[in-house]
Tab-separated table of C-alpha atoms and ligand atoms in Angstrom:
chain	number	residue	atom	x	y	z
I	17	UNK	CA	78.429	146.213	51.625
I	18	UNK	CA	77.607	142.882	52.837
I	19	UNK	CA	75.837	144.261	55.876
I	20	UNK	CA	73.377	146.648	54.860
I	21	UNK	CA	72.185	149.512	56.881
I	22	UNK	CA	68.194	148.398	56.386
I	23	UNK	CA	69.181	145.289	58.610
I	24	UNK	CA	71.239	146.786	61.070
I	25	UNK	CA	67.689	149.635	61.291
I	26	UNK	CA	66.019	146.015	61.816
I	27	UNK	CA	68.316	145.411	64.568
I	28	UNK	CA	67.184	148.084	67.266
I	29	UNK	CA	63.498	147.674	66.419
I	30	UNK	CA	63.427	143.633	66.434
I	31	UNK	CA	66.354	142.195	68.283
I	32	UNK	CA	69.681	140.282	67.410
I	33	UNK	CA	67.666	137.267	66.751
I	34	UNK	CA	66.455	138.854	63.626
I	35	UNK	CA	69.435	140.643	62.648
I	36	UNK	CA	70.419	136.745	61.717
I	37	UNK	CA	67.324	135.970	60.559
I	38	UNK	CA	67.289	139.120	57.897
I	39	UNK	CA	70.575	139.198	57.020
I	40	UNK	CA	71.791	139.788	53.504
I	41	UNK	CA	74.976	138.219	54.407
I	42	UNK	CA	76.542	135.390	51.724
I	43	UNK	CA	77.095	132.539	53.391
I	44	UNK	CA	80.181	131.840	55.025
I	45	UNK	CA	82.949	130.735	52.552
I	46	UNK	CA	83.733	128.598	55.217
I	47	UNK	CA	80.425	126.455	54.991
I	48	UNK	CA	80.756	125.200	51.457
I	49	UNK	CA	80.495	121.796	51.068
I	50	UNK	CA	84.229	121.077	50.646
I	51	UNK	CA	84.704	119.820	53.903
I	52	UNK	CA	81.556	118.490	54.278
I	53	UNK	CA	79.950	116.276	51.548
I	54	UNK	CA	77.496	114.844	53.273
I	55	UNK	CA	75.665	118.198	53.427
I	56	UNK	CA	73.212	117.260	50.679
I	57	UNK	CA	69.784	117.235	53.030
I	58	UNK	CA	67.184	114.671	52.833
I	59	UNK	CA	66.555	114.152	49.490
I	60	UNK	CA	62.805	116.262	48.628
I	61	UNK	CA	63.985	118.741	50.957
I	62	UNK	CA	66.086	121.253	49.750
I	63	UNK	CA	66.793	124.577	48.529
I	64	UNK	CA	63.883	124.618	51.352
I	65	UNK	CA	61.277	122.630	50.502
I	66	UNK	CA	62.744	122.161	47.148
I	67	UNK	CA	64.337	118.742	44.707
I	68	UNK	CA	67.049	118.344	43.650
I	69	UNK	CA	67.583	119.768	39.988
I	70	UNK	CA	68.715	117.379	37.217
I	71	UNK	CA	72.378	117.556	35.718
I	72	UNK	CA	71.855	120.149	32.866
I	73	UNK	CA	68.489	120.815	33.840
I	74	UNK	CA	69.618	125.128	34.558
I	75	UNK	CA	73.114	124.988	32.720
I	76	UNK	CA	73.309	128.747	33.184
I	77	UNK	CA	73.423	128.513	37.255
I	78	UNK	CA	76.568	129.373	38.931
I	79	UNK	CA	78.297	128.287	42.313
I	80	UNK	CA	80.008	131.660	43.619
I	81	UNK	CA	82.806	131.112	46.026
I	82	UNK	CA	82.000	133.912	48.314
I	83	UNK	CA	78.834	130.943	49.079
I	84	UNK	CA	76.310	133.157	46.565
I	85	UNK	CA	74.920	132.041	43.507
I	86	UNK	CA	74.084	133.001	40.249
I	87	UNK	CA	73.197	133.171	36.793
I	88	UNK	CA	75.327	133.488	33.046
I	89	UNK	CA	74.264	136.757	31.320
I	90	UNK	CA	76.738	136.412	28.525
I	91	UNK	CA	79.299	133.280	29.151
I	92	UNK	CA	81.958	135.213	30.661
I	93	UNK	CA	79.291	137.311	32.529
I	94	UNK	CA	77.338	136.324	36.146
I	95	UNK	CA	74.853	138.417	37.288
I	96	UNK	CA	74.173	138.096	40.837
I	97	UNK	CA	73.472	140.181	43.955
I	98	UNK	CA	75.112	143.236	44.820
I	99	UNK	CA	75.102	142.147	48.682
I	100	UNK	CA	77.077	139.227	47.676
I	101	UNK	CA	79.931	141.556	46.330
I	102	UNK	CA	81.917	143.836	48.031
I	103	UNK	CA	81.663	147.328	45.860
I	104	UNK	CA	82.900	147.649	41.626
I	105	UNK	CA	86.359	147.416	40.284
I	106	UNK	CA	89.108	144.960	39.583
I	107	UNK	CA	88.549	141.963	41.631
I	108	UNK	CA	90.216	138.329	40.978
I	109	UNK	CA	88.919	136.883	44.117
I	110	UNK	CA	86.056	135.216	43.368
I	111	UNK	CA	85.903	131.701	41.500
I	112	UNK	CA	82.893	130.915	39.217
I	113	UNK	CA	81.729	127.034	39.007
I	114	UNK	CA	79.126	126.131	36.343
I	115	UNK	CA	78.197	123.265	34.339
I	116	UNK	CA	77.276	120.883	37.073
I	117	UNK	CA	74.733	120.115	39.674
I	118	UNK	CA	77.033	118.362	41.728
I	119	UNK	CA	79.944	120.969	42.902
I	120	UNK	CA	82.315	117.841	43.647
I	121	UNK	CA	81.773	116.702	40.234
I	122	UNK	CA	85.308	116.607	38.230
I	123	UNK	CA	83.307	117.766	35.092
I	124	UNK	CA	82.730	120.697	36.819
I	125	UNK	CA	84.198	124.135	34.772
I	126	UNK	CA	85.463	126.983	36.656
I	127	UNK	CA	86.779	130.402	35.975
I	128	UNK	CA	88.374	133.620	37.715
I	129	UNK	CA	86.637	136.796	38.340
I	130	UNK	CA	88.457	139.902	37.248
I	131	UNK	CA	86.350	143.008	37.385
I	132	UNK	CA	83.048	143.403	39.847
I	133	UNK	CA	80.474	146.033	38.899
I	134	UNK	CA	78.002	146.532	41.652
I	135	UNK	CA	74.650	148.689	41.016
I	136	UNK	CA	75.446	152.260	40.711
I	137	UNK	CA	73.807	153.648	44.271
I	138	UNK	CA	73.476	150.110	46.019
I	139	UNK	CA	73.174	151.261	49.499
I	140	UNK	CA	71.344	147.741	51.096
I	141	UNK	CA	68.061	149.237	49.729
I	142	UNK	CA	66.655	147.858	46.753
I	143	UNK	CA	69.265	147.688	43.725
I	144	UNK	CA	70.222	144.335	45.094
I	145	UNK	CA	72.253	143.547	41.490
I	146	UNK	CA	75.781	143.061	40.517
I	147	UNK	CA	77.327	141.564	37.499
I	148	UNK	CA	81.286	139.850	37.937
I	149	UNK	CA	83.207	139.330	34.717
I	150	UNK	CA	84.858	136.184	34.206
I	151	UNK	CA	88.783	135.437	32.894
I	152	UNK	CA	87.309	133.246	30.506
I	153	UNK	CA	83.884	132.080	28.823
I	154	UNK	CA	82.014	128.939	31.071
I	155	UNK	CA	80.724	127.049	27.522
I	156	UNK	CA	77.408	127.142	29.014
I	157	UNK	CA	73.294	128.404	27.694
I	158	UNK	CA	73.117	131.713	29.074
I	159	UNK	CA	69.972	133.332	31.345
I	160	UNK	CA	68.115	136.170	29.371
I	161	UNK	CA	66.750	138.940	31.828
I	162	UNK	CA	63.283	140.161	31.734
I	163	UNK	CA	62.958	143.152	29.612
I	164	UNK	CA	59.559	144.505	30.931
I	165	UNK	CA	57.123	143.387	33.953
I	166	UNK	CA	55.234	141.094	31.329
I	167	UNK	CA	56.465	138.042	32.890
I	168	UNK	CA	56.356	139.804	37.060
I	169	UNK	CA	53.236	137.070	37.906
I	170	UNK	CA	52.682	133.547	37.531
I	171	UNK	CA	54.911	130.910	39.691
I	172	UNK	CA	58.365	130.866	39.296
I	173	UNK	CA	61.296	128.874	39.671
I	174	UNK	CA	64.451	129.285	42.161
I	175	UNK	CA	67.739	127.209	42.074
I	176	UNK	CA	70.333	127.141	44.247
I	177	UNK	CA	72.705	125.753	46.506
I	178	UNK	CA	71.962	127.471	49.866
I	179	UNK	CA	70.489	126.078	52.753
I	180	UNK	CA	67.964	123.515	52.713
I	181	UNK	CA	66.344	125.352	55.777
I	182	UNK	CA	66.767	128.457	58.218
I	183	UNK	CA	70.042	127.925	59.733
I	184	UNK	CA	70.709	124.877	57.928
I	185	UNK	CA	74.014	123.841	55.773
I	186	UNK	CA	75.106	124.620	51.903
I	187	UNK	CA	74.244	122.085	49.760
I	188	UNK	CA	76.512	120.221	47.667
I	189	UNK	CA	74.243	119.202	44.734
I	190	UNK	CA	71.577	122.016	43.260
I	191	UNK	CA	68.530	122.176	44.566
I	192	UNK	CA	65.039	123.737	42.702
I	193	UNK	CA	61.326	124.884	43.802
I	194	UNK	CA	58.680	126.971	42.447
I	195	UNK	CA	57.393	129.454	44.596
I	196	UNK	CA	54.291	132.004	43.733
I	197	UNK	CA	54.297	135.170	43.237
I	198	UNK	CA	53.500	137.683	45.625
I	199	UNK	CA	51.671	141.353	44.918
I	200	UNK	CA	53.963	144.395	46.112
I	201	UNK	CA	50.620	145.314	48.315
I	202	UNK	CA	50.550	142.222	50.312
I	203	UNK	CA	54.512	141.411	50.526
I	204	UNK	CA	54.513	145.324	51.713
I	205	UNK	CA	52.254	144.348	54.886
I	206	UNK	CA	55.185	142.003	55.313
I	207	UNK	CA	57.588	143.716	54.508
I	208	UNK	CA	56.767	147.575	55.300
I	209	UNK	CA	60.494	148.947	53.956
I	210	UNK	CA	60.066	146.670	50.684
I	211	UNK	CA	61.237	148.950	48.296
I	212	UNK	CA	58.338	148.347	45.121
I	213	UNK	CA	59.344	148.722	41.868
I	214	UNK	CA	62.756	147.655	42.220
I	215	UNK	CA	61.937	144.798	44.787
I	216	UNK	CA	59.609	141.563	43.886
I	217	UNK	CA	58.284	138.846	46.328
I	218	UNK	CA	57.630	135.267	45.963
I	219	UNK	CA	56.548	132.391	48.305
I	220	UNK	CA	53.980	130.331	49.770
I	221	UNK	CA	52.219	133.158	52.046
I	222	UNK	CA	49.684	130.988	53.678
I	223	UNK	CA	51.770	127.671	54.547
I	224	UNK	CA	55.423	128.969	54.137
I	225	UNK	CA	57.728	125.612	53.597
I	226	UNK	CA	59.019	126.287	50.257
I	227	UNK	CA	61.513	128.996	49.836
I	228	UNK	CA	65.316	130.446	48.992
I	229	UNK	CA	67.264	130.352	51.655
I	230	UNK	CA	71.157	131.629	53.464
I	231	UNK	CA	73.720	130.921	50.304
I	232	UNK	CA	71.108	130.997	47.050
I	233	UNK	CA	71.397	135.113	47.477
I	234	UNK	CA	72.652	136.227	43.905
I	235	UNK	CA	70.809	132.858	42.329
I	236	UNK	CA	68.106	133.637	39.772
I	237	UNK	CA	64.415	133.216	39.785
I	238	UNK	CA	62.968	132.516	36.961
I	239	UNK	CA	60.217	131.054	34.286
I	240	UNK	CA	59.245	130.670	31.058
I	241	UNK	CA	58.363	133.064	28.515
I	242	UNK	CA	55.502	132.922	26.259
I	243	UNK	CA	57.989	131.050	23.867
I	244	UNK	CA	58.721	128.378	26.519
I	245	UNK	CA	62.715	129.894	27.076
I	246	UNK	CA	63.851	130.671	30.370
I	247	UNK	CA	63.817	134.323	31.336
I	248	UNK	CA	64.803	135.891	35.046
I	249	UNK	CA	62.833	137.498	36.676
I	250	UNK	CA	64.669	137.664	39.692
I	251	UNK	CA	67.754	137.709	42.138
I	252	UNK	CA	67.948	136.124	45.271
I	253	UNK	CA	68.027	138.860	47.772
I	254	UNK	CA	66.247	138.802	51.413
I	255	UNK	CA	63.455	137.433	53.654
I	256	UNK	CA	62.916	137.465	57.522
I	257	UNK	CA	64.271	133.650	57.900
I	258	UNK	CA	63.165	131.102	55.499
I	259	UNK	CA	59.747	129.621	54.229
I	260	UNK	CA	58.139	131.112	57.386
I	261	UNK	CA	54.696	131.665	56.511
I	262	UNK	CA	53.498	135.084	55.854
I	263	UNK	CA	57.056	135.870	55.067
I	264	UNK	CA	58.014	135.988	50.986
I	265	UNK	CA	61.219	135.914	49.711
I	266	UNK	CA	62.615	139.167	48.251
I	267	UNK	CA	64.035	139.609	45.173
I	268	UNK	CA	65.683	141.716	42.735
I	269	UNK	CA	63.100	143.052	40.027
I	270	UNK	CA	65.351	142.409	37.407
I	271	UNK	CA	62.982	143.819	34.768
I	272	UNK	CA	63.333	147.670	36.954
I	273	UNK	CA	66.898	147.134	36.123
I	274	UNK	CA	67.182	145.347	32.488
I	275	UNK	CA	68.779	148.261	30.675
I	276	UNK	CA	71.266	149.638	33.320
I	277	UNK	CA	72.496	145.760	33.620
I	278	UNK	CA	72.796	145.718	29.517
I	279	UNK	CA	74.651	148.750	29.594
I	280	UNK	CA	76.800	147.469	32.619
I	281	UNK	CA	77.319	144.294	30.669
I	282	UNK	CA	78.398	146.228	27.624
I	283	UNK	CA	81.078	148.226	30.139
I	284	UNK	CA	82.520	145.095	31.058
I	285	UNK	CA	82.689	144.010	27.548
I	286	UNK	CA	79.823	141.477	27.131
R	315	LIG	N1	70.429	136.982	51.895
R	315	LIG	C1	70.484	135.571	51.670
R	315	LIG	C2	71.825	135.190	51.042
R	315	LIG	O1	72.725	136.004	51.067
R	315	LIG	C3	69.304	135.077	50.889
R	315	LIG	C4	68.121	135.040	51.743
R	315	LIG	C5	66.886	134.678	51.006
R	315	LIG	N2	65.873	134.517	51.983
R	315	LIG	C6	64.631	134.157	51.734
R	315	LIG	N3	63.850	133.960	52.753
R	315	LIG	N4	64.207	133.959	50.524
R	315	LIG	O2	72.041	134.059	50.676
């Protein structure tokens, strides 16, 4: 599951080069910022091209320890990607850290996954959702999901702690940016296999330089609603390398998916 088929396809027409530069892959467990705290970038240029986000600024954001993030549906409920997890069922291996920017802060609260339910028919196509349920409630605001396209356009923001460029390290304090959308018709000519409808692009097209990146997969994009409240949008899914220009990032449309991830949600409990 966390090497889809659509990138290994890539790898025979483009090269192993690319097969890195598309992958779907979380980051490395390995390359968290535990053994290296210095890996906070030059400030102003992170998630890439991003700042770094103040201390309750997205309370519902969510450090993965597989190296994904992503966002509180209900408060003992993430919803993140589905390449970030490996299939559904009971699953205590993953820890949850919320509540801080800074994942070396002590105030930061943590819980235990127990039970992973990845998108019904998640084949590395589209569907790029999962939701983990948590041993216990992180007392955080929770992330509402888009219920129709209404909210599809505009700019959006992305948080994260991924790399602050292509190849580059995890971070170890949260980094933001707003990137543009992108119509389905133009990411398409990027992206020919961009599955519409279930897939939605965002980025700078003509200059690149702002963009998710390795390690922010599962993170939410988001914006406000015409009541000023956060809603998401998106998940953190793909792109051919970072912030290249002409190259979007890909994410989840989570508004194609709202009601199966409220009824998933209700499964789980939430
Ligand atoms: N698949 C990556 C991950 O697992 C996210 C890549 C996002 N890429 C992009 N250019 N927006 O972390």
């Amino acid at each position: 599951m966390k090497n889809p088929t659509k990138h290994l396809k890539r790898l025979t027409a483009v090269g192993a080069v690319a097969l890195a530069a598309f992958s779907l892959s979380p980051a490395a467990a390995s390359a968290l910022p535990s053994g290296n705290p210095a890996g906070d970038g030059e400030p102003g240029t992170t998630i890439v091209g991003g700042t770094r986000a103040e201390q309750g600024e997205f309370p519902f954001m969510v450090r993965l320890s597989m190296g994904c993030g992503g966002a509180l549906l209900e408060k003992d409920i993430v919803l993140t990607a589905a390449h970030c997890v490996d299939g559904s069922g009971s699953d205590t291996s993953i820890t949850a850290t919320g509540g801080v920017v800074d994942l070396e802060d002590p105030a930061a609260v943590t819980a235990k996954s127990t039970e992973v339910l990845q998108a019904p028919g998640y084949d590395g196509q589209g569907k790029d959702w999962a939701l983990i349920k948590l041993d216990k409630a992180l007392d955080q605001p929770t992330l509402p999901i888009a219920k129709d396209d209404a909210y599809n356009e505009g700019d959006f923001t992305i948080a994260g702690w991924g790399a602050d460029q292509e190849g580059g390290d995890q971070q170890r304090y949260l980094l933001k940016a707003e990137v543009p959308f992108v119509d389905d018709a133009t990411c398409k000519s990027a992206y020919p296999d961009l599955v519409e409808g279930e897939e939605l692009c965002a980025g700078k097209l003509d200059t690149g330089g702002v963009d998710s990146c390795q390690g922010d997969s599962g993170g939410p994009m988001f914006r406000k609603d015409d009541a000023g409240e956060w809603v998401q949008v998106g998940i953190v899914s793909w792109g051919d390398g970072c912030a290249r220009p002409g190259k979007p990032g890909v994410y989840t449309e989570v508004s194609t998916f709202a009601a199966d991830i409220e009824d998933a949600a209700a499964q789980l409990g939430g």
